[in-house]
Amino acid sequence: MNKILCIRFSSLGDIILTTPIIRALKSRYPEAEIHIATKEQYANLWEGNPYVHQVHAYQGSLWNLASELRKEGFDAVVDLHKNVRSHLLCLLLGKIPYQIDKFTKERNLLVKKKINLLPKKHLVDRYFDSLQKLDIHSDGKGLDYFISAGQAINPKDVGIQGKYIVYAIGAQYITKVLSYPKMIELCERINGQLVLIGDNWDEHYGYRLQTLFPEKVINLCNRTSVAASASLIQQAEFVIAHDSSMMHIAAALKKKLFVLWGATHSDFGFYPYQTEYTSIENKEITCRPCSTQGGNFCPLGHFDCLNKVSLDPIISASQTL
């Protein structure tokens, strides 16, 4: 094969989870050009990736994107998104794609009936299983995230002195995020410097926590780019995160992780890949998982999955710094 197109429109974390597939394709077909089709806002995630020849940005029109892609004359299309939009793009290209298995029925069964028929393996390895016809295999090297020299950040330039812990305080949905009182508990009990990263939504939490703990907390929410946040993660002692894109970035950078689980569940296969991690979850309740992706309210109104979770493993790890 001379040219291979891989489709993954979004989102940040899900795109990072496809990087082992891209690397394996380049290893199996070293002479082939690997092209990526993704949403415009995620195109920069592929910058510096040595396995990618070209990125094609989707800017809202599948017809225009398909017109651009047809000129390339792809020998194969790998659908790493498998939704209506990616299916339509394949139809417009006149290609029957190689597709991943997302195990949607099994995930919904776990949520609705608490019956777990999901394979006991990471999502990335499930991807490899479903793409066996391409004759690609995992190399065991984990996820990829490349930080260029221009994107790296010196912690001292943002007020960080000495060793520190990164807490990525956000996630896509509220039921994945530690409640504010538990955030206060974490900041109060943790030993050492805690650096908060997140987006504009997380900034109000960050501001309050830094105000409450000015000697311990540095709030960088909405003040650093994704790449700069990744650079800070890379230099941290360890990382605290929810089921989020920053969790996957930390895993790609091979950082020790503490992952807080709320509405979702690690059995969905989205846990940190090929890196050391500890799951922080409430195993005393039977209502988890209540969603495949999280939501903006607790269906039962108590949010005990994160309101009553023990933070002791994180606190203990901080005492050794």
PDB file of C-alpha atoms in Angstrom:
ATOM      1  CA  MET A   1       0.000   0.000   0.000  1.00  0.00           C
ATOM      2  CA  ASN A   2       1.283   3.439  -0.939  1.00  0.00           C
ATOM      3  CA  LYS A   3      -1.247   5.645   0.873  1.00  0.00           C
ATOM      4  CA  ILE A   4      -3.392   4.962   3.929  1.00  0.00           C
ATOM      5  CA  LEU A   5      -6.045   7.329   5.298  1.00  0.00           C
ATOM      6  CA  CYS A   6      -6.950   7.160   8.989  1.00  0.00           C
ATOM      7  CA  ILE A   7     -10.122   8.926  10.158  1.00  0.00           C
ATOM      8  CA  ARG A   8     -10.528  10.233  13.703  1.00  0.00           C
ATOM      9  CA  PHE A   9     -12.404  13.523  13.946  1.00  0.00           C
ATOM     10  CA  SER A  10     -12.297  14.080  17.708  1.00  0.00           C
ATOM     11  CA  SER A  11     -11.703  14.476  20.578  1.00  0.00           C
ATOM     12  CA  LEU A  12      -8.339  15.178  22.190  1.00  0.00           C
ATOM     13  CA  GLY A  13      -8.051  12.074  24.361  1.00  0.00           C
ATOM     14  CA  ASP A  14      -9.618   9.757  21.786  1.00  0.00           C
ATOM     15  CA  ILE A  15      -7.167  10.959  19.144  1.00  0.00           C
ATOM     16  CA  ILE A  16      -4.216  10.224  21.423  1.00  0.00           C
ATOM     17  CA  LEU A  17      -5.594   6.701  21.927  1.00  0.00           C
ATOM     18  CA  THR A  18      -5.250   6.092  18.172  1.00  0.00           C
ATOM     19  CA  THR A  19      -1.515   6.892  18.074  1.00  0.00           C
ATOM     20  CA  PRO A  20      -0.356   3.281  18.639  1.00  0.00           C
ATOM     21  CA  ILE A  21      -2.417   2.268  15.578  1.00  0.00           C
ATOM     22  CA  ILE A  22      -0.738   4.935  13.454  1.00  0.00           C
ATOM     23  CA  ARG A  23       2.703   3.851  14.649  1.00  0.00           C
ATOM     24  CA  ALA A  24       1.908   0.194  13.957  1.00  0.00           C
ATOM     25  CA  LEU A  25       0.666   0.995  10.441  1.00  0.00           C
ATOM     26  CA  LYS A  26       3.906   2.817   9.647  1.00  0.00           C
ATOM     27  CA  SER A  27       5.919  -0.086  11.039  1.00  0.00           C
ATOM     28  CA  ARG A  28       3.981  -2.663   9.007  1.00  0.00           C
ATOM     29  CA  TYR A  29       3.899  -0.564   5.819  1.00  0.00           C
ATOM     30  CA  PRO A  30       7.087   1.548   6.077  1.00  0.00           C
ATOM     31  CA  GLU A  31       6.900   2.828   2.486  1.00  0.00           C
ATOM     32  CA  ALA A  32       3.300   4.004   2.814  1.00  0.00           C
ATOM     33  CA  GLU A  33       2.192   7.579   3.445  1.00  0.00           C
ATOM     34  CA  ILE A  34      -0.057   7.754   6.504  1.00  0.00           C
ATOM     35  CA  HIS A  35      -2.661  10.545   6.225  1.00  0.00           C
ATOM     36  CA  ILE A  36      -5.023  11.724   8.981  1.00  0.00           C
ATOM     37  CA  ALA A  37      -8.513  13.219   8.626  1.00  0.00           C
ATOM     38  CA  THR A  38      -9.540  15.126  11.751  1.00  0.00           C
ATOM     39  CA  LYS A  39     -11.397  18.235  12.877  1.00  0.00           C
ATOM     40  CA  GLU A  40      -9.521  21.456  12.289  1.00  0.00           C
ATOM     41  CA  GLN A  41      -9.127  22.234  16.002  1.00  0.00           C
ATOM     42  CA  TYR A  42      -7.313  18.922  16.574  1.00  0.00           C
ATOM     43  CA  ALA A  43      -4.979  19.012  13.571  1.00  0.00           C
ATOM     44  CA  ASN A  44      -2.107  20.411  15.665  1.00  0.00           C
ATOM     45  CA  LEU A  45      -2.121  17.258  17.827  1.00  0.00           C
ATOM     46  CA  TRP A  46      -0.335  15.502  14.981  1.00  0.00           C
ATOM     47  CA  GLU A  47       2.452  18.085  14.707  1.00  0.00           C
ATOM     48  CA  GLY A  48       5.839  16.484  15.198  1.00  0.00           C
ATOM     49  CA  ASN A  49       4.484  12.948  14.774  1.00  0.00           C
ATOM     50  CA  PRO A  50       7.115  11.193  12.625  1.00  0.00           C
ATOM     51  CA  TYR A  51       4.671   8.519  11.449  1.00  0.00           C
ATOM     52  CA  VAL A  52       2.215  10.945   9.826  1.00  0.00           C
ATOM     53  CA  HIS A  53       2.774  12.275   6.310  1.00  0.00           C
ATOM     54  CA  GLN A  54      -0.140  14.737   6.090  1.00  0.00           C
ATOM     55  CA  VAL A  55      -3.131  15.945   8.082  1.00  0.00           C
ATOM     56  CA  HIS A  56      -6.409  16.860   6.364  1.00  0.00           C
ATOM     57  CA  ALA A  57      -8.600  19.209   8.401  1.00  0.00           C
ATOM     58  CA  TYR A  58     -12.361  18.765   8.481  1.00  0.00           C
ATOM     59  CA  GLN A  59     -13.891  22.240   8.572  1.00  0.00           C
ATOM     60  CA  GLY A  60     -17.609  21.432   8.590  1.00  0.00           C
ATOM     61  CA  SER A  61     -18.158  20.153   5.051  1.00  0.00           C
ATOM     62  CA  LEU A  62     -17.742  16.432   4.418  1.00  0.00           C
ATOM     63  CA  TRP A  63     -18.214  17.067   0.699  1.00  0.00           C
ATOM     64  CA  ASN A  64     -15.258  19.451   0.578  1.00  0.00           C
ATOM     65  CA  LEU A  65     -13.137  17.114   2.676  1.00  0.00           C
ATOM     66  CA  ALA A  66     -14.000  14.153   0.461  1.00  0.00           C
ATOM     67  CA  SER A  67     -13.157  16.186  -2.658  1.00  0.00           C
ATOM     68  CA  GLU A  68      -9.728  16.930  -1.209  1.00  0.00           C
ATOM     69  CA  LEU A  69      -9.128  13.333  -0.148  1.00  0.00           C
ATOM     70  CA  ARG A  70     -10.205  11.760  -3.443  1.00  0.00           C
ATOM     71  CA  LYS A  71      -7.269  13.493  -5.146  1.00  0.00           C
ATOM     72  CA  GLU A  72      -4.855  11.488  -2.996  1.00  0.00           C
ATOM     73  CA  GLY A  73      -5.868   8.073  -4.321  1.00  0.00           C
ATOM     74  CA  PHE A  74      -5.783   6.141  -1.060  1.00  0.00           C
ATOM     75  CA  ASP A  75      -5.191   2.409  -1.157  1.00  0.00           C
ATOM     76  CA  ALA A  76      -6.904   1.857   2.200  1.00  0.00           C
ATOM     77  CA  VAL A  77      -9.082   3.749   4.657  1.00  0.00           C
ATOM     78  CA  VAL A  78      -9.015   2.994   8.395  1.00  0.00           C
ATOM     79  CA  ASP A  79     -12.059   4.318  10.240  1.00  0.00           C
ATOM     80  CA  LEU A  80     -10.918   4.948  13.811  1.00  0.00           C
ATOM     81  CA  HIS A  81     -14.049   6.905  14.701  1.00  0.00           C
ATOM     82  CA  LYS A  82     -16.904   4.705  13.453  1.00  0.00           C
ATOM     83  CA  ASN A  83     -19.819   7.108  13.613  1.00  0.00           C
ATOM     84  CA  VAL A  84     -22.305   8.480  11.100  1.00  0.00           C
ATOM     85  CA  ARG A  85     -19.944  11.214   9.912  1.00  0.00           C
ATOM     86  CA  SER A  86     -17.000   8.894   9.308  1.00  0.00           C
ATOM     87  CA  HIS A  87     -19.295   6.383   7.576  1.00  0.00           C
ATOM     88  CA  LEU A  88     -20.573   9.093   5.228  1.00  0.00           C
ATOM     89  CA  LEU A  89     -17.020  10.167   4.443  1.00  0.00           C
ATOM     90  CA  CYS A  90     -16.127   6.596   3.468  1.00  0.00           C
ATOM     91  CA  LEU A  91     -19.182   6.454   1.206  1.00  0.00           C
ATOM     92  CA  LEU A  92     -18.156   9.705  -0.470  1.00  0.00           C
ATOM     93  CA  LEU A  93     -14.696   8.257  -1.020  1.00  0.00           C
ATOM     94  CA  GLY A  94     -16.132   5.042  -2.426  1.00  0.00           C
ATOM     95  CA  LYS A  95     -14.087   2.994   0.035  1.00  0.00           C
ATOM     96  CA  ILE A  96     -14.973   0.073   2.275  1.00  0.00           C
ATOM     97  CA  PRO A  97     -13.002   0.912   5.432  1.00  0.00           C
ATOM     98  CA  TYR A  98     -11.230  -1.154   8.013  1.00  0.00           C
ATOM     99  CA  GLN A  99     -13.150  -0.329  11.185  1.00  0.00           C
ATOM    100  CA  ILE A 100     -12.583  -0.482  14.921  1.00  0.00           C
ATOM    101  CA  ASP A 101     -15.029  -2.177  17.271  1.00  0.00           C
ATOM    102  CA  LYS A 102     -16.262   0.270  19.911  1.00  0.00           C
ATOM    103  CA  PHE A 103     -18.225  -2.354  21.898  1.00  0.00           C
ATOM    104  CA  THR A 104     -21.120   0.084  22.216  1.00  0.00           C
ATOM    105  CA  LYS A 105     -23.714  -2.590  23.055  1.00  0.00           C
ATOM    106  CA  GLU A 106     -21.524  -4.087  25.760  1.00  0.00           C
ATOM    107  CA  ARG A 107     -20.825  -0.694  27.333  1.00  0.00           C
ATOM    108  CA  ASN A 108     -24.533   0.159  27.385  1.00  0.00           C
ATOM    109  CA  LEU A 109     -25.280  -3.230  28.929  1.00  0.00           C
ATOM    110  CA  LEU A 110     -22.839  -2.514  31.753  1.00  0.00           C
ATOM    111  CA  VAL A 111     -24.463   0.887  32.369  1.00  0.00           C
ATOM    112  CA  LYS A 112     -28.094  -0.226  32.213  1.00  0.00           C
ATOM    113  CA  LYS A 113     -28.012  -3.781  33.565  1.00  0.00           C
ATOM    114  CA  LYS A 114     -24.621  -3.890  35.335  1.00  0.00           C
ATOM    115  CA  ILE A 115     -23.763  -6.948  33.240  1.00  0.00           C
ATOM    116  CA  ASN A 116     -20.128  -6.846  32.181  1.00  0.00           C
ATOM    117  CA  LEU A 117     -19.356  -8.619  28.894  1.00  0.00           C
ATOM    118  CA  LEU A 118     -16.547  -6.286  27.880  1.00  0.00           C
ATOM    119  CA  PRO A 119     -13.155  -7.823  27.006  1.00  0.00           C
ATOM    120  CA  LYS A 120     -10.699  -7.573  29.897  1.00  0.00           C
ATOM    121  CA  LYS A 121      -8.238  -5.465  27.952  1.00  0.00           C
ATOM    122  CA  HIS A 122      -7.513  -1.838  27.161  1.00  0.00           C
ATOM    123  CA  LEU A 123      -9.425  -0.048  24.419  1.00  0.00           C
ATOM    124  CA  VAL A 124      -6.245   0.294  22.341  1.00  0.00           C
ATOM    125  CA  ASP A 125      -5.726  -3.467  22.376  1.00  0.00           C
ATOM    126  CA  ARG A 126      -9.372  -3.940  21.376  1.00  0.00           C
ATOM    127  CA  TYR A 127      -8.657  -1.645  18.430  1.00  0.00           C
ATOM    128  CA  PHE A 128      -5.761  -3.869  17.372  1.00  0.00           C
ATOM    129  CA  ASP A 129      -7.972  -6.966  17.649  1.00  0.00           C
ATOM    130  CA  SER A 130     -10.601  -5.448  15.375  1.00  0.00           C
ATOM    131  CA  LEU A 131      -7.992  -4.453  12.748  1.00  0.00           C
ATOM    132  CA  GLN A 132      -6.384  -7.880  12.359  1.00  0.00           C
ATOM    133  CA  LYS A 133      -6.968  -7.856   8.588  1.00  0.00           C
ATOM    134  CA  LEU A 134      -4.363  -5.074   8.348  1.00  0.00           C
ATOM    135  CA  ASP A 135      -1.804  -7.411   9.929  1.00  0.00           C
ATOM    136  CA  ILE A 136      -0.740  -4.836  12.521  1.00  0.00           C
ATOM    137  CA  HIS A 137       0.250  -5.544  16.110  1.00  0.00           C
ATOM    138  CA  SER A 138       0.947  -3.555  19.249  1.00  0.00           C
ATOM    139  CA  ASP A 139       4.616  -2.867  19.894  1.00  0.00           C
ATOM    140  CA  GLY A 140       3.976  -2.367  23.609  1.00  0.00           C
ATOM    141  CA  LYS A 141       5.359   1.180  23.567  1.00  0.00           C
ATOM    142  CA  GLY A 142       2.141   2.897  24.630  1.00  0.00           C
ATOM    143  CA  LEU A 143       0.674   6.178  23.421  1.00  0.00           C
ATOM    144  CA  ASP A 144       2.419   9.014  21.589  1.00  0.00           C
ATOM    145  CA  TYR A 145       2.391  12.704  22.426  1.00  0.00           C
ATOM    146  CA  PHE A 146       5.178  14.871  21.034  1.00  0.00           C
ATOM    147  CA  ILE A 147       6.223  18.171  22.617  1.00  0.00           C
ATOM    148  CA  SER A 148       8.362  20.346  20.375  1.00  0.00           C
ATOM    149  CA  ALA A 149      11.154  22.511  21.773  1.00  0.00           C
ATOM    150  CA  GLY A 150       9.060  25.624  21.143  1.00  0.00           C
ATOM    151  CA  GLN A 151       6.171  24.241  23.176  1.00  0.00           C
ATOM    152  CA  ALA A 152       8.160  23.157  26.229  1.00  0.00           C
ATOM    153  CA  ILE A 153       7.822  25.286  29.333  1.00  0.00           C
ATOM    154  CA  ASN A 154      10.203  25.965  32.206  1.00  0.00           C
ATOM    155  CA  PRO A 155       8.261  25.531  35.482  1.00  0.00           C
ATOM    156  CA  LYS A 156      10.167  28.455  37.031  1.00  0.00           C
ATOM    157  CA  ASP A 157       8.705  30.763  34.383  1.00  0.00           C
ATOM    158  CA  VAL A 158       5.197  30.166  35.772  1.00  0.00           C
ATOM    159  CA  GLY A 159       6.096  30.463  39.445  1.00  0.00           C
ATOM    160  CA  ILE A 160       6.875  26.835  40.239  1.00  0.00           C
ATOM    161  CA  GLN A 161       9.871  26.213  42.483  1.00  0.00           C
ATOM    162  CA  GLY A 162      11.199  22.705  43.081  1.00  0.00           C
ATOM    163  CA  LYS A 163       9.200  19.480  43.010  1.00  0.00           C
ATOM    164  CA  TYR A 164       5.495  19.589  42.269  1.00  0.00           C
ATOM    165  CA  ILE A 165       2.399  17.509  41.596  1.00  0.00           C
ATOM    166  CA  VAL A 166       0.040  18.267  38.707  1.00  0.00           C
ATOM    167  CA  TYR A 167      -3.719  18.040  39.228  1.00  0.00           C
ATOM    168  CA  ALA A 168      -5.688  18.218  35.970  1.00  0.00           C
ATOM    169  CA  ILE A 169      -8.938  19.304  37.545  1.00  0.00           C
ATOM    170  CA  GLY A 170     -11.279  19.145  34.568  1.00  0.00           C
ATOM    171  CA  ALA A 171     -13.069  16.606  32.377  1.00  0.00           C
ATOM    172  CA  GLN A 172     -15.681  16.736  29.651  1.00  0.00           C
ATOM    173  CA  TYR A 173     -18.617  16.136  32.009  1.00  0.00           C
ATOM    174  CA  ILE A 174     -19.327  17.187  35.592  1.00  0.00           C
ATOM    175  CA  THR A 175     -19.978  13.643  36.865  1.00  0.00           C
ATOM    176  CA  LYS A 176     -16.388  12.746  36.019  1.00  0.00           C
ATOM    177  CA  VAL A 177     -14.983  15.556  38.176  1.00  0.00           C
ATOM    178  CA  LEU A 178     -14.186  15.535  41.885  1.00  0.00           C
ATOM    179  CA  SER A 179     -16.668  17.695  43.790  1.00  0.00           C
ATOM    180  CA  TYR A 180     -15.455  21.077  45.033  1.00  0.00           C
ATOM    181  CA  PRO A 181     -15.496  20.067  48.744  1.00  0.00           C
ATOM    182  CA  LYS A 182     -13.345  17.037  47.868  1.00  0.00           C
ATOM    183  CA  MET A 183     -11.000  19.291  45.895  1.00  0.00           C
ATOM    184  CA  ILE A 184     -10.609  21.364  49.052  1.00  0.00           C
ATOM    185  CA  GLU A 185      -9.891  18.198  51.041  1.00  0.00           C
ATOM    186  CA  LEU A 186      -7.257  17.166  48.512  1.00  0.00           C
ATOM    187  CA  CYS A 187      -5.510  20.545  48.634  1.00  0.00           C
ATOM    188  CA  GLU A 188      -5.675  20.661  52.423  1.00  0.00           C
ATOM    189  CA  ARG A 189      -4.227  17.189  52.990  1.00  0.00           C
ATOM    190  CA  ILE A 190      -1.687  16.863  50.208  1.00  0.00           C
ATOM    191  CA  ASN A 191       1.994  17.371  50.927  1.00  0.00           C
ATOM    192  CA  GLY A 192       3.941  19.619  48.568  1.00  0.00           C
ATOM    193  CA  GLN A 193       3.276  21.985  45.713  1.00  0.00           C
ATOM    194  CA  LEU A 194       0.091  21.335  43.733  1.00  0.00           C
ATOM    195  CA  VAL A 195      -0.145  22.788  40.213  1.00  0.00           C
ATOM    196  CA  LEU A 196      -3.648  23.019  38.756  1.00  0.00           C
ATOM    197  CA  ILE A 197      -4.194  22.821  34.990  1.00  0.00           C
ATOM    198  CA  GLY A 198      -7.450  23.048  33.066  1.00  0.00           C
ATOM    199  CA  ASP A 199      -9.507  25.173  30.678  1.00  0.00           C
ATOM    200  CA  ASN A 200     -11.667  28.268  31.148  1.00  0.00           C
ATOM    201  CA  TRP A 201     -14.429  26.224  32.792  1.00  0.00           C
ATOM    202  CA  ASP A 202     -11.979  24.963  35.423  1.00  0.00           C
ATOM    203  CA  GLU A 203     -10.541  28.413  36.093  1.00  0.00           C
ATOM    204  CA  HIS A 204     -13.114  29.372  38.739  1.00  0.00           C
ATOM    205  CA  TYR A 205     -12.235  26.262  40.763  1.00  0.00           C
ATOM    206  CA  GLY A 206      -8.548  26.968  40.346  1.00  0.00           C
ATOM    207  CA  TYR A 207      -8.911  30.580  41.466  1.00  0.00           C
ATOM    208  CA  ARG A 208     -10.812  29.597  44.600  1.00  0.00           C
ATOM    209  CA  LEU A 209      -8.397  26.822  45.525  1.00  0.00           C
ATOM    210  CA  GLN A 210      -5.356  29.050  45.115  1.00  0.00           C
ATOM    211  CA  THR A 211      -7.063  31.723  47.234  1.00  0.00           C
ATOM    212  CA  LEU A 212      -7.721  29.164  49.981  1.00  0.00           C
ATOM    213  CA  PHE A 213      -4.234  27.626  49.833  1.00  0.00           C
ATOM    214  CA  PRO A 214      -1.870  30.324  48.522  1.00  0.00           C
ATOM    215  CA  GLU A 215       1.251  28.657  49.955  1.00  0.00           C
ATOM    216  CA  LYS A 216       0.502  25.294  48.368  1.00  0.00           C
ATOM    217  CA  VAL A 217      -1.581  25.717  45.186  1.00  0.00           C
ATOM    218  CA  ILE A 218      -0.531  27.294  41.877  1.00  0.00           C
ATOM    219  CA  ASN A 219      -3.465  27.889  39.564  1.00  0.00           C
ATOM    220  CA  LEU A 220      -2.591  27.674  35.850  1.00  0.00           C
ATOM    221  CA  CYS A 221      -6.080  26.855  34.607  1.00  0.00           C
ATOM    222  CA  ASN A 222      -6.796  28.645  31.310  1.00  0.00           C
ATOM    223  CA  ARG A 223      -3.255  30.037  31.338  1.00  0.00           C
ATOM    224  CA  THR A 224      -1.372  27.337  29.441  1.00  0.00           C
ATOM    225  CA  SER A 225      -1.935  25.636  26.097  1.00  0.00           C
ATOM    226  CA  VAL A 226      -2.475  21.887  25.874  1.00  0.00           C
ATOM    227  CA  ALA A 227       1.161  21.456  24.831  1.00  0.00           C
ATOM    228  CA  ALA A 228       2.424  23.656  27.687  1.00  0.00           C
ATOM    229  CA  SER A 229       0.260  21.724  30.149  1.00  0.00           C
ATOM    230  CA  ALA A 230       1.741  18.513  28.763  1.00  0.00           C
ATOM    231  CA  SER A 231       5.223  19.948  29.305  1.00  0.00           C
ATOM    232  CA  LEU A 232       4.363  20.638  32.954  1.00  0.00           C
ATOM    233  CA  ILE A 233       2.964  17.113  33.290  1.00  0.00           C
ATOM    234  CA  GLN A 234       6.180  15.705  31.860  1.00  0.00           C
ATOM    235  CA  GLN A 235       8.245  17.389  34.591  1.00  0.00           C
ATOM    236  CA  ALA A 236       5.914  16.647  37.521  1.00  0.00           C
ATOM    237  CA  GLU A 237       6.549  14.073  40.259  1.00  0.00           C
ATOM    238  CA  PHE A 238       3.199  12.485  39.518  1.00  0.00           C
ATOM    239  CA  VAL A 239      -0.192  13.444  38.082  1.00  0.00           C
ATOM    240  CA  ILE A 240      -3.737  13.424  39.464  1.00  0.00           C
ATOM    241  CA  ALA A 241      -6.462  13.331  36.822  1.00  0.00           C
ATOM    242  CA  HIS A 242     -10.002  12.298  36.107  1.00  0.00           C
ATOM    243  CA  ASP A 243     -11.179  10.147  33.176  1.00  0.00           C
ATOM    244  CA  SER A 244     -10.062  12.840  30.734  1.00  0.00           C
ATOM    245  CA  SER A 245      -7.783  13.804  27.871  1.00  0.00           C
ATOM    246  CA  MET A 246      -5.067  14.939  30.290  1.00  0.00           C
ATOM    247  CA  MET A 247      -5.048  11.449  31.776  1.00  0.00           C
ATOM    248  CA  HIS A 248      -4.184  10.066  28.328  1.00  0.00           C
ATOM    249  CA  ILE A 249      -1.535  12.751  27.729  1.00  0.00           C
ATOM    250  CA  ALA A 250       0.072  11.847  31.066  1.00  0.00           C
ATOM    251  CA  ALA A 251      -0.034   8.177  30.086  1.00  0.00           C
ATOM    252  CA  ALA A 252       1.607   9.008  26.743  1.00  0.00           C
ATOM    253  CA  LEU A 253       4.378  10.762  28.666  1.00  0.00           C
ATOM    254  CA  LYS A 254       4.772   7.688  30.922  1.00  0.00           C
ATOM    255  CA  LYS A 255       3.952   9.542  34.120  1.00  0.00           C
ATOM    256  CA  LYS A 256       2.819   7.939  37.338  1.00  0.00           C
ATOM    257  CA  LEU A 257      -0.923   8.595  37.597  1.00  0.00           C
ATOM    258  CA  PHE A 258      -3.699   8.662  40.169  1.00  0.00           C
ATOM    259  CA  VAL A 259      -7.023   8.489  38.337  1.00  0.00           C
ATOM    260  CA  LEU A 260     -10.278   9.582  39.984  1.00  0.00           C
ATOM    261  CA  TRP A 261     -13.266   7.639  38.608  1.00  0.00           C
ATOM    262  CA  GLY A 262     -16.811   8.972  38.908  1.00  0.00           C
ATOM    263  CA  ALA A 263     -19.736   8.130  36.623  1.00  0.00           C
ATOM    264  CA  THR A 264     -17.615   6.072  34.222  1.00  0.00           C
ATOM    265  CA  HIS A 265     -15.653   2.885  34.808  1.00  0.00           C
ATOM    266  CA  SER A 266     -12.188   1.616  33.937  1.00  0.00           C
ATOM    267  CA  ASP A 267     -13.723  -1.549  32.437  1.00  0.00           C
ATOM    268  CA  PHE A 268     -14.829   0.559  29.470  1.00  0.00           C
ATOM    269  CA  GLY A 269     -11.165   0.297  28.509  1.00  0.00           C
ATOM    270  CA  PHE A 270     -10.150   3.961  28.783  1.00  0.00           C
ATOM    271  CA  TYR A 271      -7.758   3.593  31.721  1.00  0.00           C
ATOM    272  CA  PRO A 272      -4.121   4.799  31.387  1.00  0.00           C
ATOM    273  CA  TYR A 273      -2.287   2.780  28.759  1.00  0.00           C
ATOM    274  CA  GLN A 274       1.169   1.317  29.347  1.00  0.00           C
ATOM    275  CA  THR A 275       2.053   3.455  32.374  1.00  0.00           C
ATOM    276  CA  GLU A 276       1.953   3.094  36.159  1.00  0.00           C
ATOM    277  CA  TYR A 277      -1.355   4.200  37.651  1.00  0.00           C
ATOM    278  CA  THR A 278      -3.648   3.836  40.655  1.00  0.00           C
ATOM    279  CA  SER A 279      -7.427   3.968  40.343  1.00  0.00           C
ATOM    280  CA  ILE A 280      -9.203   6.056  42.981  1.00  0.00           C
ATOM    281  CA  GLU A 281     -12.830   4.940  43.034  1.00  0.00           C
ATOM    282  CA  ASN A 282     -15.741   4.223  45.350  1.00  0.00           C
ATOM    283  CA  LYS A 283     -16.301   0.463  45.204  1.00  0.00           C
ATOM    284  CA  GLU A 284     -18.977   0.499  47.894  1.00  0.00           C
ATOM    285  CA  ILE A 285     -21.777   1.700  45.622  1.00  0.00           C
ATOM    286  CA  THR A 286     -23.652  -0.329  43.002  1.00  0.00           C
ATOM    287  CA  CYS A 287     -24.833   2.495  40.728  1.00  0.00           C
ATOM    288  CA  ARG A 288     -21.515   2.866  38.878  1.00  0.00           C
ATOM    289  CA  PRO A 289     -21.146   3.196  35.996  1.00  0.00           C
ATOM    290  CA  CYS A 290     -24.210   5.335  35.314  1.00  0.00           C
ATOM    291  CA  SER A 291     -23.049   6.549  31.891  1.00  0.00           C
ATOM    292  CA  THR A 292     -20.712   5.496  29.110  1.00  0.00           C
ATOM    293  CA  GLN A 293     -19.187   8.977  28.829  1.00  0.00           C
ATOM    294  CA  GLY A 294     -20.344  10.888  31.909  1.00  0.00           C
ATOM    295  CA  GLY A 295     -23.065  13.505  32.294  1.00  0.00           C
ATOM    296  CA  ASN A 296     -23.859  16.829  33.919  1.00  0.00           C
ATOM    297  CA  PHE A 297     -25.847  15.520  36.884  1.00  0.00           C
ATOM    298  CA  CYS A 298     -26.013  12.444  39.099  1.00  0.00           C
ATOM    299  CA  PRO A 299     -29.106  10.377  38.129  1.00  0.00           C
ATOM    300  CA  LEU A 300     -29.700   9.533  41.816  1.00  0.00           C
ATOM    301  CA  GLY A 301     -28.855  12.988  43.159  1.00  0.00           C
ATOM    302  CA  HIS A 302     -26.159  11.983  45.663  1.00  0.00           C
ATOM    303  CA  PHE A 303     -22.946  11.799  43.562  1.00  0.00           C
ATOM    304  CA  ASP A 304     -21.495   9.361  46.091  1.00  0.00           C
ATOM    305  CA  CYS A 305     -19.067   7.957  43.539  1.00  0.00           C
ATOM    306  CA  LEU A 306     -16.814  10.995  44.056  1.00  0.00           C
ATOM    307  CA  ASN A 307     -18.316  12.651  47.148  1.00  0.00           C
ATOM    308  CA  LYS A 308     -17.429   9.600  49.242  1.00  0.00           C
ATOM    309  CA  VAL A 309     -14.229   8.469  47.574  1.00  0.00           C
ATOM    310  CA  SER A 310     -11.099   8.043  49.699  1.00  0.00           C
ATOM    311  CA  LEU A 311      -8.129  10.229  48.757  1.00  0.00           C
ATOM    312  CA  ASP A 312      -5.737   8.358  51.068  1.00  0.00           C
ATOM    313  CA  PRO A 313      -3.633   6.733  48.289  1.00  0.00           C
ATOM    314  CA  ILE A 314      -2.866  10.158  46.795  1.00  0.00           C
ATOM    315  CA  ILE A 315      -2.052  11.681  50.170  1.00  0.00           C
ATOM    316  CA  SER A 316       0.239   8.776  51.046  1.00  0.00           C
ATOM    317  CA  ALA A 317       2.147   9.148  47.755  1.00  0.00           C
ATOM    318  CA  SER A 318       2.651  12.864  48.386  1.00  0.00           C
ATOM    319  CA  GLN A 319       4.238  12.188  51.788  1.00  0.00           C
ATOM    320  CA  THR A 320       7.205  10.469  50.111  1.00  0.00           C
ATOM    321  CA  LEU A 321       8.216  13.446  47.961  1.00  0.00           C
TER     322      LEU A 321
END
